[in-house]
């Protein structure tokens, strides 16, 4: 197995994938962004340039560094362009079959030593790796949103992941300046295992008339010192995304608290998706994304 | 806005020496009851009863969802034996008089507190929402999902919390967590509130002393 020098990111047209590409390139690695849509890749590239321009304006990097980082980044709609990557991180749609299919294809494209990492937040790493042809080189690597700003990465080995592959991925994470935390390959790892049921509890509390959204958020922020109230966070995550998380989580755990609350489904049906639609538990004037 | 305090024994919201106690008047339009049975008085703008884990209805009685008067419940949130926070959870009933709510909010805010208004449900806002999360974290610890340190680090770094669930619930006291979750479990019947193994152990050890 070789040292990691070149990193491929699948689903890099999305917010998470674009952020992961920034993390890799900023740390000195070549980063190849792959997505099926050239339009989303172009949009992500523009946002990435904007992010680094702001970093320069804020004195966090020099113009020369900005150019160097951007010079290490490229994008493609051809999966075969990831052939010489040492590490491929997928941040595509949260669907087991889709992820399995991607890793199966990549197995035929990439070199034997290439490690595959999944940014899944709820699915099993062992299941994603199953049948891909290199189950020993698949690791869980869950970045936090927005990846370019949040340091934490939850890292999980699957049942068949080799110690060597996991260690290499761990070392790469540390080399990027991120902070890895090891978890077992269980639904939701740490963050979502705690957050998905909690968020649903909060929505159910609104539905049960415990308090208005503003009072719930105020209680949590003032009482516990959280920077953001839970309902503000759900609005940021997106109410439709919360439903998708529930639909990934509940069938695996059968935890009633992980099932989507009726109010959540009604709000999504009404188009109240959160910050991105301008209305969720609160109303918003702007839908600007973090870090873009 | 002035307030009078009827005090007996200790108050979790306002420990001895708290400036709020010192600022009380001898005769005022808002009466606050700390650990002593309240006297109904409809000449008061508001009557405030400090609550523990019980509902306000325990003190006032209930009437098929039409209960309510100038009497409200409240609790200043604190995590176990941590210092009290700046949050007052103000508890109303379905027919609580709007001027009484307004007067209570204004009085607490004038005293420097932030007020979250909630209905008279067990656990109010914070315990209702946070105790199941602490239970999850304690169960994950037993099941080996990750170390306590890594779970706390994940919540601090991944979610920006000032502390993680394990360190917070342990700091507040696992025996205290046992008592709160036991009450919530009796009322809601949901396994999410059932006292977790580590809290039961802590409670049993405390009882041995």
XYZ file of C-alpha atoms in Angstrom:
501
model
C 0.000 0.000 0.000
C 1.340 3.425 -0.924
C 1.202 6.831 0.666
C -1.840 8.913 -0.185
C -1.085 11.727 -2.608
C -4.104 12.046 -4.822
C -7.686 12.065 -3.611
C -10.880 11.646 -5.599
C -14.166 13.000 -4.343
C -17.409 11.604 -5.738
C -20.456 13.811 -5.482
C -18.239 16.860 -5.433
C -20.917 19.025 -7.029
C -22.757 18.922 -3.721
C -22.085 21.025 -0.648
C -20.449 18.244 1.332
C -18.353 16.900 -1.551
C -17.128 20.362 -2.470
C -16.125 20.954 1.143
C -14.190 17.671 1.267
C -12.321 18.637 -1.895
C -11.342 21.901 -0.211
C -10.078 20.008 2.862
C -7.917 17.750 0.700
C -6.477 20.442 -1.561
C -5.875 22.884 1.270
C -3.730 20.258 2.997
C -1.522 19.832 -0.064
C -3.157 16.849 -1.752
C -4.240 16.701 -5.355
C -8.044 16.690 -5.369
C -10.116 15.426 -8.278
C -13.763 16.342 -8.005
C -16.161 13.984 -9.741
C -19.847 14.445 -10.317
C -22.269 13.351 -13.013
C -23.333 16.927 -13.667
C -20.900 19.441 -15.124
C -23.252 22.225 -14.054
C -23.059 21.307 -10.367
C -19.294 20.906 -10.644
C -19.024 24.365 -12.181
C -21.172 25.828 -9.423
C -19.073 24.100 -6.761
C -15.870 25.356 -8.406
C -17.192 28.900 -8.310
C -18.165 28.559 -4.646
C -14.737 27.076 -3.892
C -12.992 30.022 -5.533
C -15.189 32.343 -3.523
C -14.334 30.504 -0.324
C -10.592 30.841 -0.902
C -10.949 34.465 -1.988
C -12.634 35.179 1.340
C -9.844 33.307 3.115
C -7.342 35.644 1.462
C -9.423 38.710 2.337
C -9.527 37.595 5.958
C -5.779 37.107 6.019
C -5.970 33.355 6.493
C -3.989 32.589 3.347
C -1.904 34.435 0.779
C -2.783 34.998 -2.859
C -0.008 32.606 -3.819
C -1.384 29.914 -1.516
C -4.821 30.411 -2.999
C -3.501 29.904 -6.505
C -1.520 26.862 -5.402
C -4.539 25.250 -3.761
C -6.751 25.916 -6.755
C -3.979 24.504 -8.950
C -4.226 21.215 -7.073
C -7.958 20.974 -7.765
C -9.535 19.594 -10.896
C -12.958 18.310 -11.818
C -14.371 15.680 -14.098
C -17.599 13.978 -15.113
C -15.651 10.869 -16.130
C -15.325 8.338 -13.314
C -12.297 6.815 -15.057
C -10.373 9.998 -14.259
C -10.146 8.739 -10.662
C -8.028 5.766 -11.780
C -4.796 7.014 -10.225
C -6.258 8.272 -6.952
C -4.928 6.732 -3.741
C -8.043 7.557 -1.803
C -11.565 8.029 -3.128
C -14.162 9.592 -0.829
C -17.765 9.348 -1.824
C -20.289 11.964 -0.743
C -23.106 10.983 -3.058
C -26.806 10.430 -2.439
C -27.491 8.590 0.820
C -28.665 5.318 -0.710
C -27.083 1.939 -0.057
C -27.524 0.487 -3.549
C -26.220 3.624 -5.231
C -23.120 3.672 -3.031
C -22.518 -0.048 -3.542
C -22.778 0.384 -7.293
C -20.319 3.284 -7.233
C -17.708 1.347 -5.258
C -18.183 -1.654 -7.549
C -17.433 0.530 -10.567
C -14.487 2.196 -8.860
C -13.062 -1.214 -7.974
C -12.654 -1.895 -11.683
C -11.126 1.517 -12.341
C -8.752 2.219 -9.455
C -5.443 0.642 -8.521
C -5.418 -2.227 -6.030
C -4.054 -0.062 -3.249
C -6.738 2.637 -3.489
C -8.791 3.108 -0.349
C -12.494 3.817 -0.661
C -14.095 5.995 1.984
C -17.765 6.680 2.466
C -19.087 9.905 3.912
C -22.342 8.182 4.821
C -24.019 9.538 7.924
C -26.429 6.696 8.590
C -25.608 3.620 6.484
C -23.419 0.694 7.473
C -19.860 0.789 6.176
C -19.810 -3.002 6.087
C -22.928 -3.048 3.915
C -21.630 -0.335 1.600
C -18.405 -2.299 1.167
C -20.180 -5.601 0.653
C -19.557 -7.025 -2.807
C -17.398 -4.150 -4.027
C -14.367 -6.386 -4.446
C -12.121 -4.669 -1.901
C -14.047 -4.864 1.345
C -10.765 -4.698 3.270
C -10.049 -1.202 1.941
C -13.356 0.506 2.660
C -13.619 2.869 5.621
C -16.247 5.216 7.008
C -15.228 8.839 6.981
C -18.102 11.070 8.029
C -17.305 14.751 7.708
C -19.403 17.387 9.439
C -21.169 20.080 7.469
C -19.669 22.414 6.311
C -16.639 20.161 5.821
C -14.278 23.010 4.978
C -14.952 24.617 8.374
C -15.664 21.723 10.724
C -12.656 19.757 11.926
C -14.279 16.586 13.151
C -14.426 13.362 11.140
C -16.111 10.235 12.491
C -14.133 7.246 11.239
C -15.421 3.704 11.270
C -13.940 0.450 10.087
C -16.332 -2.086 8.573
C -16.221 -5.691 9.714
C -13.850 -6.555 6.868
C -11.721 -3.391 6.878
C -8.028 -4.127 7.375
C -6.150 -2.398 10.170
C -3.656 -1.177 7.577
C -6.284 0.533 5.417
C -7.969 2.105 8.423
C -4.649 3.381 9.753
C -3.710 4.860 6.396
C -7.047 6.667 6.156
C -6.683 7.820 9.772
C -3.208 9.183 9.080
C -4.476 11.005 6.008
C -7.218 12.614 8.085
C -4.666 13.826 10.604
C -2.435 15.074 7.789
C -5.261 17.305 6.558
C -5.508 18.916 9.983
C -8.873 17.344 10.663
C -9.607 15.558 13.928
C -10.624 11.900 13.605
C -12.787 10.111 16.157
C -13.154 6.337 16.011
C -16.614 4.827 16.234
C -18.049 1.394 15.661
C -19.902 0.747 12.410
C -23.330 1.327 13.918
C -26.277 3.330 12.550
C -25.582 7.045 12.702
C -22.164 6.520 14.308
C -22.042 9.049 17.173
C -23.403 12.305 15.810
C -26.488 11.138 14.012
C -27.219 8.393 16.511
C -27.613 11.182 19.058
C -28.946 13.893 16.769
C -31.619 12.222 14.621
C -33.788 10.998 17.543
C -33.135 14.220 19.461
C -34.239 16.372 16.539
C -37.380 14.287 16.205
C -38.039 14.676 19.940
C -37.814 18.438 19.509
C -40.250 18.389 16.575
C -42.630 16.217 18.602
C -42.377 18.696 21.475
C -43.532 21.459 19.110
C -46.340 19.214 17.914
C -47.319 18.412 21.520
C -47.573 22.097 22.334
C -44.807 22.013 24.919
C -43.621 25.421 23.770
C -43.270 27.612 20.699
C -40.193 26.980 18.520
C -38.614 30.238 19.663
C -39.030 29.315 23.327
C -37.622 25.824 22.791
C -34.564 27.218 21.031
C -34.131 29.899 23.663
C -34.294 27.318 26.479
C -31.667 25.111 24.871
C -29.354 27.983 23.989
C -29.559 29.784 27.326
C -29.833 26.705 29.516
C -27.148 24.617 27.850
C -25.019 27.176 26.088
C -25.614 25.829 22.591
C -24.741 28.267 19.841
C -27.752 27.285 17.788
C -31.161 26.095 18.879
C -32.274 22.656 17.715
C -35.080 23.960 15.527
C -32.784 26.500 13.902
C -30.411 23.601 13.234
C -33.185 21.474 11.717
C -34.068 24.415 9.474
C -30.418 24.563 8.418
C -30.172 20.818 7.812
C -33.419 20.941 5.847
C -36.677 19.338 6.910
C -36.654 17.104 3.828
C -33.141 15.976 4.754
C -34.337 15.184 8.273
C -37.003 12.929 6.743
C -34.358 11.202 4.615
C -32.220 10.671 7.713
C -35.207 9.148 9.489
C -35.908 6.900 6.541
C -32.328 5.637 6.600
C -32.218 5.328 10.348
C -35.574 3.965 11.413
C -35.670 0.753 9.322
C -32.284 -0.237 10.732
C -32.831 0.697 14.381
C -36.629 0.348 14.709
C -36.317 3.055 17.334
C -39.677 4.916 17.362
C -37.825 8.148 18.133
C -35.999 7.776 14.806
C -39.233 7.703 12.810
C -40.234 10.924 11.087
C -42.774 12.861 13.196
C -46.103 13.627 11.468
C -45.512 17.377 11.813
C -42.235 17.036 9.899
C -43.986 15.305 7.018
C -46.773 17.899 6.983
C -44.292 20.763 6.893
C -42.351 19.214 4.014
C -45.601 18.597 2.134
C -46.388 22.290 2.616
C -43.018 23.272 1.189
C -41.606 24.407 4.524
C -38.176 22.880 4.035
C -36.254 25.179 6.338
C -33.699 27.817 5.520
C -33.370 26.788 1.876
C -37.055 27.454 1.164
C -37.163 30.540 3.355
C -39.533 28.927 5.828
C -39.335 26.090 8.285
C -39.835 26.435 12.004
C -38.704 30.008 11.473
C -38.763 32.321 8.450
C -35.660 33.568 6.632
C -34.828 36.402 4.289
C -31.675 34.758 2.945
C -30.826 31.206 1.916
C -27.075 31.806 1.580
C -25.001 28.703 2.281
C -22.296 28.523 4.916
C -18.751 28.866 3.678
C -19.635 29.675 0.087
C -41.391 45.054 39.101
C -41.331 44.152 42.788
C -41.945 40.688 44.208
C -42.306 39.062 47.577
C -40.891 35.669 48.449
C -42.449 33.017 50.636
C -39.551 30.806 51.481
C -39.141 27.563 53.339
C -36.009 25.476 53.202
C -33.775 25.368 50.136
C -34.461 26.561 46.634
C -32.772 24.939 43.639
C -33.447 28.054 41.590
C -32.113 30.545 44.072
C -29.516 29.137 46.472
C -28.764 31.033 49.658
C -27.155 34.392 48.921
C -28.589 34.639 45.400
C -29.110 38.327 44.508
C -32.685 37.553 43.450
C -33.549 36.663 47.064
C -31.994 39.839 48.359
C -33.971 42.038 45.964
C -37.350 40.788 47.208
C -39.830 43.177 48.864
C -41.938 42.513 51.901
C -45.250 43.257 50.175
C -45.628 43.171 46.399
C -48.007 42.335 43.543
C -46.110 39.203 42.568
C -45.753 36.386 45.085
C -43.102 33.737 44.719
C -43.320 30.473 46.627
C -40.114 28.565 47.175
C -40.697 25.204 48.799
C -43.789 26.188 50.694
C -47.515 25.658 49.935
C -48.998 28.599 48.066
C -51.960 30.702 49.065
C -54.360 31.596 46.243
C -54.780 35.354 45.981
C -56.454 36.875 42.928
C -55.395 40.369 43.927
C -51.830 39.452 42.933
C -50.605 40.151 39.395
C -49.052 36.692 39.435
C -48.285 33.906 41.864
C -45.221 31.851 41.010
C -44.505 28.400 42.405
C -41.055 26.904 42.115
C -41.282 23.431 40.590
C -39.049 20.431 40.911
C -39.857 17.471 38.678
C -43.574 17.776 39.395
C -46.176 19.492 37.249
C -47.857 22.743 38.249
C -51.162 20.894 38.364
C -49.953 19.066 41.465
C -50.208 22.400 43.292
C -53.223 23.957 41.591
C -55.348 20.976 40.669
C -56.607 20.421 37.122
C -59.956 20.762 35.420
C -60.353 18.900 32.123
C -57.922 21.167 30.290
C -59.605 24.376 31.455
C -57.383 24.947 34.466
C -55.553 28.195 34.838
C -55.543 31.366 36.919
C -52.920 33.885 37.940
C -50.747 31.021 39.216
C -47.728 29.919 37.186
C -44.921 27.475 37.829
C -41.270 28.111 37.185
C -37.866 26.570 37.477
C -34.476 28.111 36.970
C -32.670 25.470 34.972
C -29.576 23.924 36.461
C -27.738 20.768 35.559
C -27.794 18.771 38.786
C -25.580 20.545 41.259
C -24.025 22.870 38.684
C -24.580 26.550 39.312
C -28.048 27.656 38.158
C -28.224 28.927 34.580
C -29.775 32.197 33.513
C -32.823 30.411 32.113
C -36.230 30.472 33.723
C -38.678 27.900 32.385
C -42.030 29.535 33.042
C -44.924 27.083 33.183
C -48.440 28.000 32.183
C -51.701 26.091 32.146
C -54.255 26.181 29.322
C -56.309 28.993 30.867
C -53.569 30.897 32.660
C -54.379 34.590 32.559
C -52.377 36.465 29.936
C -51.641 39.450 32.239
C -50.184 37.055 34.826
C -47.854 35.555 32.197
C -46.828 39.002 31.065
C -46.182 40.186 34.626
C -44.098 37.102 35.465
C -42.034 37.406 32.279
C -41.431 41.091 32.866
C -40.391 40.547 36.494
C -37.885 37.799 35.652
C -36.491 39.706 32.685
C -36.099 42.826 34.796
C -34.080 40.672 37.197
C -31.726 39.701 34.363
C -33.101 36.278 33.472
C -34.160 34.916 30.107
C -37.580 33.336 30.078
C -38.888 30.423 28.023
C -42.610 29.883 28.314
C -43.858 26.296 28.251
C -46.950 24.282 28.976
C -47.379 22.189 32.095
C -45.812 18.976 30.836
C -43.371 16.753 32.653
C -39.759 17.744 32.200
C -40.804 21.139 30.846
C -38.490 21.869 27.869
C -34.936 20.920 28.785
C -35.368 17.751 30.807
C -38.006 16.485 28.425
C -35.644 16.906 25.475
C -32.211 16.313 26.967
C -32.679 13.351 29.293
C -33.320 10.844 26.465
C -30.184 12.100 24.753
C -28.112 11.527 27.888
C -29.669 8.069 28.140
C -28.631 7.341 24.563
C -25.068 8.447 25.234
C -24.817 6.361 28.402
C -26.170 3.323 26.572
C -23.726 3.856 23.687
C -20.926 3.974 26.221
C -21.997 0.634 27.658
C -22.290 -0.835 24.165
C -18.799 0.299 23.152
C -19.815 2.597 20.299
C -16.994 4.952 21.257
C -15.191 6.139 24.341
C -16.812 8.756 26.578
C -14.045 11.153 25.649
C -14.631 10.672 21.921
C -18.407 11.000 22.235
C -17.995 14.259 24.121
C -15.375 15.495 21.666
C -17.671 14.635 18.764
C -20.521 16.679 20.199
C -18.299 19.616 21.048
C -16.534 19.699 17.689
C -19.268 18.380 15.431
C -22.138 20.363 16.892
C -20.426 23.205 18.716
C -21.788 22.217 22.116
C -19.908 23.628 25.114
C -19.758 20.176 26.634
C -20.541 16.605 25.640
C -23.429 14.502 26.925
C -21.398 12.180 29.120
C -19.379 14.884 30.840
C -22.513 16.958 31.328
C -24.686 14.243 32.820
C -21.860 13.035 35.043
C -21.141 16.552 36.217
C -24.823 17.024 37.051
C -24.791 13.741 38.938
C -25.881 10.342 37.672
C -28.012 9.755 40.775
C -29.820 13.030 40.046
C -30.240 11.899 36.440
C -31.763 8.686 37.783
C -34.322 10.617 39.823
C -35.344 12.870 36.949
C -35.611 10.080 34.380
C -37.537 7.877 36.811
C -40.179 10.594 37.176
C -40.354 11.202 33.428
C -40.553 7.465 32.735
C -43.467 7.105 35.161
C -45.367 9.860 33.387
C -44.549 9.185 29.741
C -43.971 5.440 29.846
C -41.495 5.760 27.000
C -38.360 3.585 27.184
C -36.422 6.674 26.119
C -36.856 7.986 29.671
C -36.104 4.759 31.524
C -33.192 5.316 33.895
C -30.070 3.876 32.254
C -27.832 1.295 33.894
C -25.117 3.741 34.917
C -27.646 6.040 36.594
C -29.212 3.118 38.445
C -25.784 2.033 39.664
C -24.999 5.566 40.831
C -28.340 5.817 42.615
C -27.853 2.472 44.350
C -24.378 3.512 45.475
C -25.729 6.817 46.781
C -28.397 4.947 48.713
C -25.738 2.729 50.295
C -24.080 5.731 51.881
